[in-house]
């Protein structure tokens, strides 16, 4: 089955702790993306990568970090510097031909 | 900066009705436009992708049109069913970085 997996589905952390969200794809897509979704708002781009070992900041990168060591994997770390980390996080990938984006099931992060 | 607006924010219709969801964008220099469906607490499912050179795309009971010059797209759903109840998101791909900009969505409820 081809697709995008995100784990875990739910994640709870205490304030001040860093946390890493996993995203894996077996679609052989070159580009991968991380978005944040808050209630009543559209998706906002955190980071994206169009090739291994290279990534760019999106609109709301402050307090987040990523790595792209393998084509299939694009983990997102939410650091203690992120002021309001509680949100629904979505990972996506796309081929760099059509740029049609495909999404994973999401991870809901709650920080207290 | 690209901005995407979706009207209405919420819509409730009886089963069997044909309906239209609207999407407008401010910068007509786009590469493509995607319509997504999102069920509560889930990731996004791609419904239709319209390349900038195309006028419309169809999939089953769904038809999406694109008028790039006026910055508008519509998603037409024929013979609506309760299973169509979800939030529908419009997103446009634009800019040198080929980023998707999302609207805030239309929450559709189809009443049995």
mmCIF file of C-alpha atoms in Angstrom:
data_model
loop_
_atom_site.group_PDB
_atom_site.id
_atom_site.type_symbol
_atom_site.label_atom_id
_atom_site.label_comp_id
_atom_site.label_asym_id
_atom_site.label_seq_id
_atom_site.Cartn_x
_atom_site.Cartn_y
_atom_site.Cartn_z
ATOM 1 C CA UNK A 1 0.000 0.000 0.000
ATOM 2 C CA UNK A 2 1.459 3.335 -1.039
ATOM 3 C CA UNK A 3 0.931 6.291 1.222
ATOM 4 C CA UNK A 4 2.073 8.578 3.977
ATOM 5 C CA UNK A 5 2.234 7.511 7.597
ATOM 6 C CA UNK A 6 2.450 9.792 10.606
ATOM 7 C CA UNK A 7 3.063 8.677 14.126
ATOM 8 C CA UNK A 8 1.879 8.879 16.756
ATOM 9 C CA UNK A 9 -1.766 9.838 16.164
ATOM 10 C CA UNK A 10 -1.972 11.615 19.542
ATOM 11 C CA UNK A 11 0.938 13.055 21.492
ATOM 12 C CA UNK A 12 0.959 14.677 24.926
ATOM 13 C CA UNK A 13 3.919 16.624 26.299
ATOM 14 C CA UNK A 14 4.737 18.927 29.161
ATOM 15 C CA UNK A 15 5.690 22.508 28.445
ATOM 16 C CA UNK A 16 9.426 22.944 27.978
ATOM 17 C CA UNK A 17 10.003 19.544 26.367
ATOM 18 C CA UNK A 18 11.043 19.028 22.759
ATOM 19 C CA UNK A 19 9.018 16.500 20.790
ATOM 20 C CA UNK A 20 9.583 14.867 17.388
ATOM 21 C CA UNK A 21 6.771 13.943 14.999
ATOM 22 C CA UNK A 22 7.394 11.223 12.459
ATOM 23 C CA UNK A 23 6.460 11.323 8.754
ATOM 24 C CA UNK A 24 7.271 8.532 6.288
ATOM 25 C CA UNK A 25 6.207 8.131 2.658
ATOM 26 C CA UNK A 26 6.617 5.275 0.172
ATOM 27 C CA UNK A 27 5.281 7.162 -2.839
ATOM 28 C CA UNK A 28 8.780 7.940 -4.136
ATOM 29 C CA UNK A 29 7.980 11.656 -3.968
ATOM 30 C CA UNK A 30 10.846 14.132 -3.951
ATOM 31 C CA UNK A 31 9.026 16.914 -2.071
ATOM 32 C CA UNK A 32 7.723 16.747 1.506
ATOM 33 C CA UNK A 33 5.930 19.319 3.653
ATOM 34 C CA UNK A 34 4.826 20.017 7.207
ATOM 35 C CA UNK A 35 1.684 22.028 7.963
ATOM 36 C CA UNK A 36 -0.002 23.157 11.128
ATOM 37 C CA UNK A 37 -3.800 23.389 11.423
ATOM 38 C CA UNK A 38 -5.572 25.320 14.172
ATOM 39 C CA UNK A 39 -9.364 25.392 14.718
ATOM 40 C CA UNK A 40 -11.108 27.716 12.279
ATOM 41 C CA UNK A 41 -7.925 28.423 10.331
ATOM 42 C CA UNK A 42 -6.511 27.128 7.096
ATOM 43 C CA UNK A 43 -3.333 25.098 6.939
ATOM 44 C CA UNK A 44 -0.092 27.005 7.431
ATOM 45 C CA UNK A 45 3.236 25.815 6.042
ATOM 46 C CA UNK A 46 5.999 25.176 8.591
ATOM 47 C CA UNK A 47 8.839 23.663 6.519
ATOM 48 C CA UNK A 48 9.248 21.994 3.169
ATOM 49 C CA UNK A 49 11.919 19.991 1.363
ATOM 50 C CA UNK A 50 12.238 19.356 -2.357
ATOM 51 C CA UNK A 51 15.327 17.176 -2.191
ATOM 52 C CA UNK A 52 17.261 15.117 0.320
ATOM 53 C CA UNK A 53 19.538 17.117 2.640
ATOM 54 C CA UNK A 54 17.846 20.398 1.730
ATOM 55 C CA UNK A 55 14.837 22.159 3.262
ATOM 56 C CA UNK A 56 13.336 25.640 3.474
ATOM 57 C CA UNK A 57 11.338 27.577 6.044
ATOM 58 C CA UNK A 58 7.670 28.129 5.426
ATOM 59 C CA UNK A 59 5.468 30.859 6.849
ATOM 60 C CA UNK A 60 5.650 29.806 10.510
ATOM 61 C CA UNK A 61 9.029 28.060 11.028
ATOM 62 C CA UNK A 62 9.950 29.700 14.346
ATOM 63 C CA UNK A 63 10.195 27.127 17.133
ATOM 64 C CA UNK A 64 10.363 24.158 14.755
ATOM 65 C CA UNK A 65 13.197 22.173 13.136
ATOM 66 C CA UNK A 66 13.358 19.442 10.505
ATOM 67 C CA UNK A 67 15.796 17.079 8.832
ATOM 68 C CA UNK A 68 15.717 15.265 5.483
ATOM 69 C CA UNK A 69 18.393 12.577 5.581
ATOM 70 C CA UNK A 70 16.360 10.084 3.543
ATOM 71 C CA UNK A 71 13.912 10.601 0.688
ATOM 72 C CA UNK A 72 11.218 8.678 2.562
ATOM 73 C CA UNK A 73 11.431 10.501 5.885
ATOM 74 C CA UNK A 74 10.887 14.093 7.036
ATOM 75 C CA UNK A 75 10.656 14.313 10.855
ATOM 76 C CA UNK A 76 9.520 17.529 12.547
ATOM 77 C CA UNK A 77 10.790 18.601 15.976
ATOM 78 C CA UNK A 78 8.658 20.981 17.990
ATOM 79 C CA UNK A 79 11.021 22.762 20.334
ATOM 80 C CA UNK A 80 10.381 24.472 23.654
ATOM 81 C CA UNK A 81 10.784 27.790 21.797
ATOM 82 C CA UNK A 82 7.439 27.300 20.038
ATOM 83 C CA UNK A 83 4.999 29.511 21.972
ATOM 84 C CA UNK A 84 1.739 27.730 21.133
ATOM 85 C CA UNK A 85 2.597 24.171 20.083
ATOM 86 C CA UNK A 86 -0.818 22.602 20.704
ATOM 87 C CA UNK A 87 -2.252 21.939 17.234
ATOM 88 C CA UNK A 88 -2.969 19.341 14.559
ATOM 89 C CA UNK A 89 0.149 18.650 12.445
ATOM 90 C CA UNK A 90 -0.108 17.359 8.899
ATOM 91 C CA UNK A 91 2.644 15.983 6.698
ATOM 92 C CA UNK A 92 2.357 15.880 2.901
ATOM 93 C CA UNK A 93 4.410 14.830 -0.096
ATOM 94 C CA UNK A 94 4.294 15.507 -3.822
ATOM 95 C CA UNK A 95 6.127 14.670 -7.017
ATOM 96 C CA UNK A 96 8.043 17.648 -8.407
ATOM 97 C CA UNK A 97 6.321 17.169 -11.769
ATOM 98 C CA UNK A 98 2.670 17.900 -10.931
ATOM 99 C CA UNK A 99 3.158 19.116 -7.326
ATOM 100 C CA UNK A 100 -0.135 17.402 -6.454
ATOM 101 C CA UNK A 101 0.065 17.048 -2.677
ATOM 102 C CA UNK A 102 -0.934 13.931 -0.754
ATOM 103 C CA UNK A 103 -1.486 14.079 2.986
ATOM 104 C CA UNK A 104 -0.911 11.814 5.937
ATOM 105 C CA UNK A 105 -3.496 11.216 8.702
ATOM 106 C CA UNK A 106 -2.036 13.837 11.031
ATOM 107 C CA UNK A 107 -0.706 14.001 14.588
ATOM 108 C CA UNK A 108 -2.594 15.884 17.276
ATOM 109 C CA UNK A 109 -0.112 17.403 19.724
ATOM 110 C CA UNK A 110 -1.246 18.660 23.120
ATOM 111 C CA UNK A 111 1.215 20.523 25.330
ATOM 112 C CA UNK A 112 0.234 21.357 28.926
ATOM 113 C CA UNK B 1 1.244 37.480 -1.148
ATOM 114 C CA UNK B 2 -1.323 34.935 -2.338
ATOM 115 C CA UNK B 3 -4.597 34.873 -0.420
ATOM 116 C CA UNK B 4 -7.358 32.294 -0.816
ATOM 117 C CA UNK B 5 -10.952 32.849 0.271
ATOM 118 C CA UNK B 6 -13.735 30.299 0.447
ATOM 119 C CA UNK B 7 -17.390 31.190 0.582
ATOM 120 C CA UNK B 8 -19.562 30.173 2.312
ATOM 121 C CA UNK B 9 -17.806 29.115 5.529
ATOM 122 C CA UNK B 10 -20.615 26.648 6.245
ATOM 123 C CA UNK B 11 -23.430 25.173 4.212
ATOM 124 C CA UNK B 12 -26.300 22.859 5.105
ATOM 125 C CA UNK B 13 -28.398 21.229 2.364
ATOM 126 C CA UNK B 14 -30.944 18.417 2.102
ATOM 127 C CA UNK B 15 -29.872 15.149 0.525
ATOM 128 C CA UNK B 16 -30.122 15.047 -3.274
ATOM 129 C CA UNK B 17 -29.462 18.731 -3.831
ATOM 130 C CA UNK B 18 -26.833 19.935 -6.291
ATOM 131 C CA UNK B 19 -24.475 22.479 -4.745
ATOM 132 C CA UNK B 20 -21.585 24.794 -5.539
ATOM 133 C CA UNK B 21 -18.645 25.727 -3.336
ATOM 134 C CA UNK B 22 -16.655 28.830 -4.210
ATOM 135 C CA UNK B 23 -12.959 29.635 -4.000
ATOM 136 C CA UNK B 24 -11.218 32.872 -4.967
ATOM 137 C CA UNK B 25 -7.540 33.787 -5.025
ATOM 138 C CA UNK B 26 -5.757 37.124 -5.314
ATOM 139 C CA UNK B 27 -2.788 36.310 -7.585
ATOM 140 C CA UNK B 28 -3.747 34.718 -10.899
ATOM 141 C CA UNK B 29 -0.164 33.503 -11.562
ATOM 142 C CA UNK B 30 -0.784 29.968 -10.312
ATOM 143 C CA UNK B 31 0.569 26.582 -11.375
ATOM 144 C CA UNK B 32 -2.431 24.571 -10.258
ATOM 145 C CA UNK B 33 -5.415 24.443 -7.918
ATOM 146 C CA UNK B 34 -6.382 21.535 -5.708
ATOM 147 C CA UNK B 35 -9.649 20.721 -3.954
ATOM 148 C CA UNK B 36 -9.438 18.600 -0.813
ATOM 149 C CA UNK B 37 -11.884 16.977 1.547
ATOM 150 C CA UNK B 38 -11.237 16.747 5.297
ATOM 151 C CA UNK B 39 -13.277 14.680 7.725
ATOM 152 C CA UNK B 40 -13.169 15.653 11.431
ATOM 153 C CA UNK B 41 -9.835 14.769 13.021
ATOM 154 C CA UNK B 42 -8.449 13.327 9.800
ATOM 155 C CA UNK B 43 -5.927 14.253 7.150
ATOM 156 C CA UNK B 44 -6.787 15.772 3.779
ATOM 157 C CA UNK B 45 -7.953 13.720 0.811
ATOM 158 C CA UNK B 46 -7.204 15.134 -2.629
ATOM 159 C CA UNK B 47 -10.377 15.328 -4.722
ATOM 160 C CA UNK B 48 -9.378 17.139 -7.901
ATOM 161 C CA UNK B 49 -6.290 18.848 -9.307
ATOM 162 C CA UNK B 50 -6.664 21.444 -12.059
ATOM 163 C CA UNK B 51 -3.499 22.525 -13.850
ATOM 164 C CA UNK B 52 -3.276 26.216 -14.793
ATOM 165 C CA UNK B 53 -3.783 25.366 -18.478
ATOM 166 C CA UNK B 54 -7.024 23.479 -17.792
ATOM 167 C CA UNK B 55 -10.554 24.827 -17.368
ATOM 168 C CA UNK B 56 -12.140 21.965 -15.469
ATOM 169 C CA UNK B 57 -11.750 18.480 -14.049
ATOM 170 C CA UNK B 58 -14.371 15.871 -13.249
ATOM 171 C CA UNK B 59 -14.419 12.873 -10.941
ATOM 172 C CA UNK B 60 -17.694 11.045 -10.442
ATOM 173 C CA UNK B 61 -20.245 13.476 -8.996
ATOM 174 C CA UNK B 62 -17.613 16.199 -8.584
ATOM 175 C CA UNK B 63 -16.728 18.848 -11.133
ATOM 176 C CA UNK B 64 -14.227 21.621 -10.513
ATOM 177 C CA UNK B 65 -13.759 24.620 -12.769
ATOM 178 C CA UNK B 66 -10.971 27.167 -12.928
ATOM 179 C CA UNK B 67 -11.073 30.738 -14.259
ATOM 180 C CA UNK B 68 -7.523 31.880 -13.718
ATOM 181 C CA UNK B 69 -7.993 35.366 -15.114
ATOM 182 C CA UNK B 70 -10.734 36.193 -12.614
ATOM 183 C CA UNK B 71 -9.083 34.289 -9.767
ATOM 184 C CA UNK B 72 -11.978 31.901 -9.187
ATOM 185 C CA UNK B 73 -12.719 28.215 -8.905
ATOM 186 C CA UNK B 74 -15.929 26.373 -8.150
ATOM 187 C CA UNK B 75 -16.522 22.834 -6.925
ATOM 188 C CA UNK B 76 -19.840 21.436 -8.080
ATOM 189 C CA UNK B 77 -21.266 18.429 -6.215
ATOM 190 C CA UNK B 78 -24.168 16.685 -7.917
ATOM 191 C CA UNK B 79 -26.899 14.781 -6.072
ATOM 192 C CA UNK B 80 -25.397 15.324 -2.627
ATOM 193 C CA UNK B 81 -25.397 12.495 -0.060
ATOM 194 C CA UNK B 82 -24.973 12.471 3.740
ATOM 195 C CA UNK B 83 -21.560 10.867 3.181
ATOM 196 C CA UNK B 84 -20.457 14.071 1.436
ATOM 197 C CA UNK B 85 -20.592 15.879 4.802
ATOM 198 C CA UNK B 86 -17.077 17.177 5.476
ATOM 199 C CA UNK B 87 -14.954 20.300 5.201
ATOM 200 C CA UNK B 88 -13.857 21.138 1.663
ATOM 201 C CA UNK B 89 -10.585 23.019 1.223
ATOM 202 C CA UNK B 90 -9.300 24.842 -1.819
ATOM 203 C CA UNK B 91 -5.554 25.426 -2.291
ATOM 204 C CA UNK B 92 -3.523 27.145 -5.010
ATOM 205 C CA UNK B 93 0.092 26.445 -5.958
ATOM 206 C CA UNK B 94 2.026 29.588 -6.771
ATOM 207 C CA UNK B 95 5.326 31.395 -6.322
ATOM 208 C CA UNK B 96 8.883 30.433 -7.219
ATOM 209 C CA UNK B 97 8.930 28.032 -4.250
ATOM 210 C CA UNK B 98 5.777 26.305 -5.524
ATOM 211 C CA UNK B 99 3.956 26.600 -2.198
ATOM 212 C CA UNK B 100 0.321 25.723 -1.592
ATOM 213 C CA UNK B 101 -1.841 28.454 -0.055
ATOM 214 C CA UNK B 102 -5.035 27.193 1.556
ATOM 215 C CA UNK B 103 -8.431 28.719 2.100
ATOM 216 C CA UNK B 104 -10.149 28.282 5.459
ATOM 217 C CA UNK B 105 -12.613 25.776 4.025
ATOM 218 C CA UNK B 106 -16.364 25.290 3.635
ATOM 219 C CA UNK B 107 -17.993 22.995 6.182
ATOM 220 C CA UNK B 108 -20.712 21.060 4.350
ATOM 221 C CA UNK B 109 -23.544 19.196 6.053
ATOM 222 C CA UNK B 110 -25.889 17.098 3.929
ATOM 223 C CA UNK B 111 -29.073 16.273 5.829
ATOM 224 C CA UNK B 112 -30.772 12.902 5.249
#
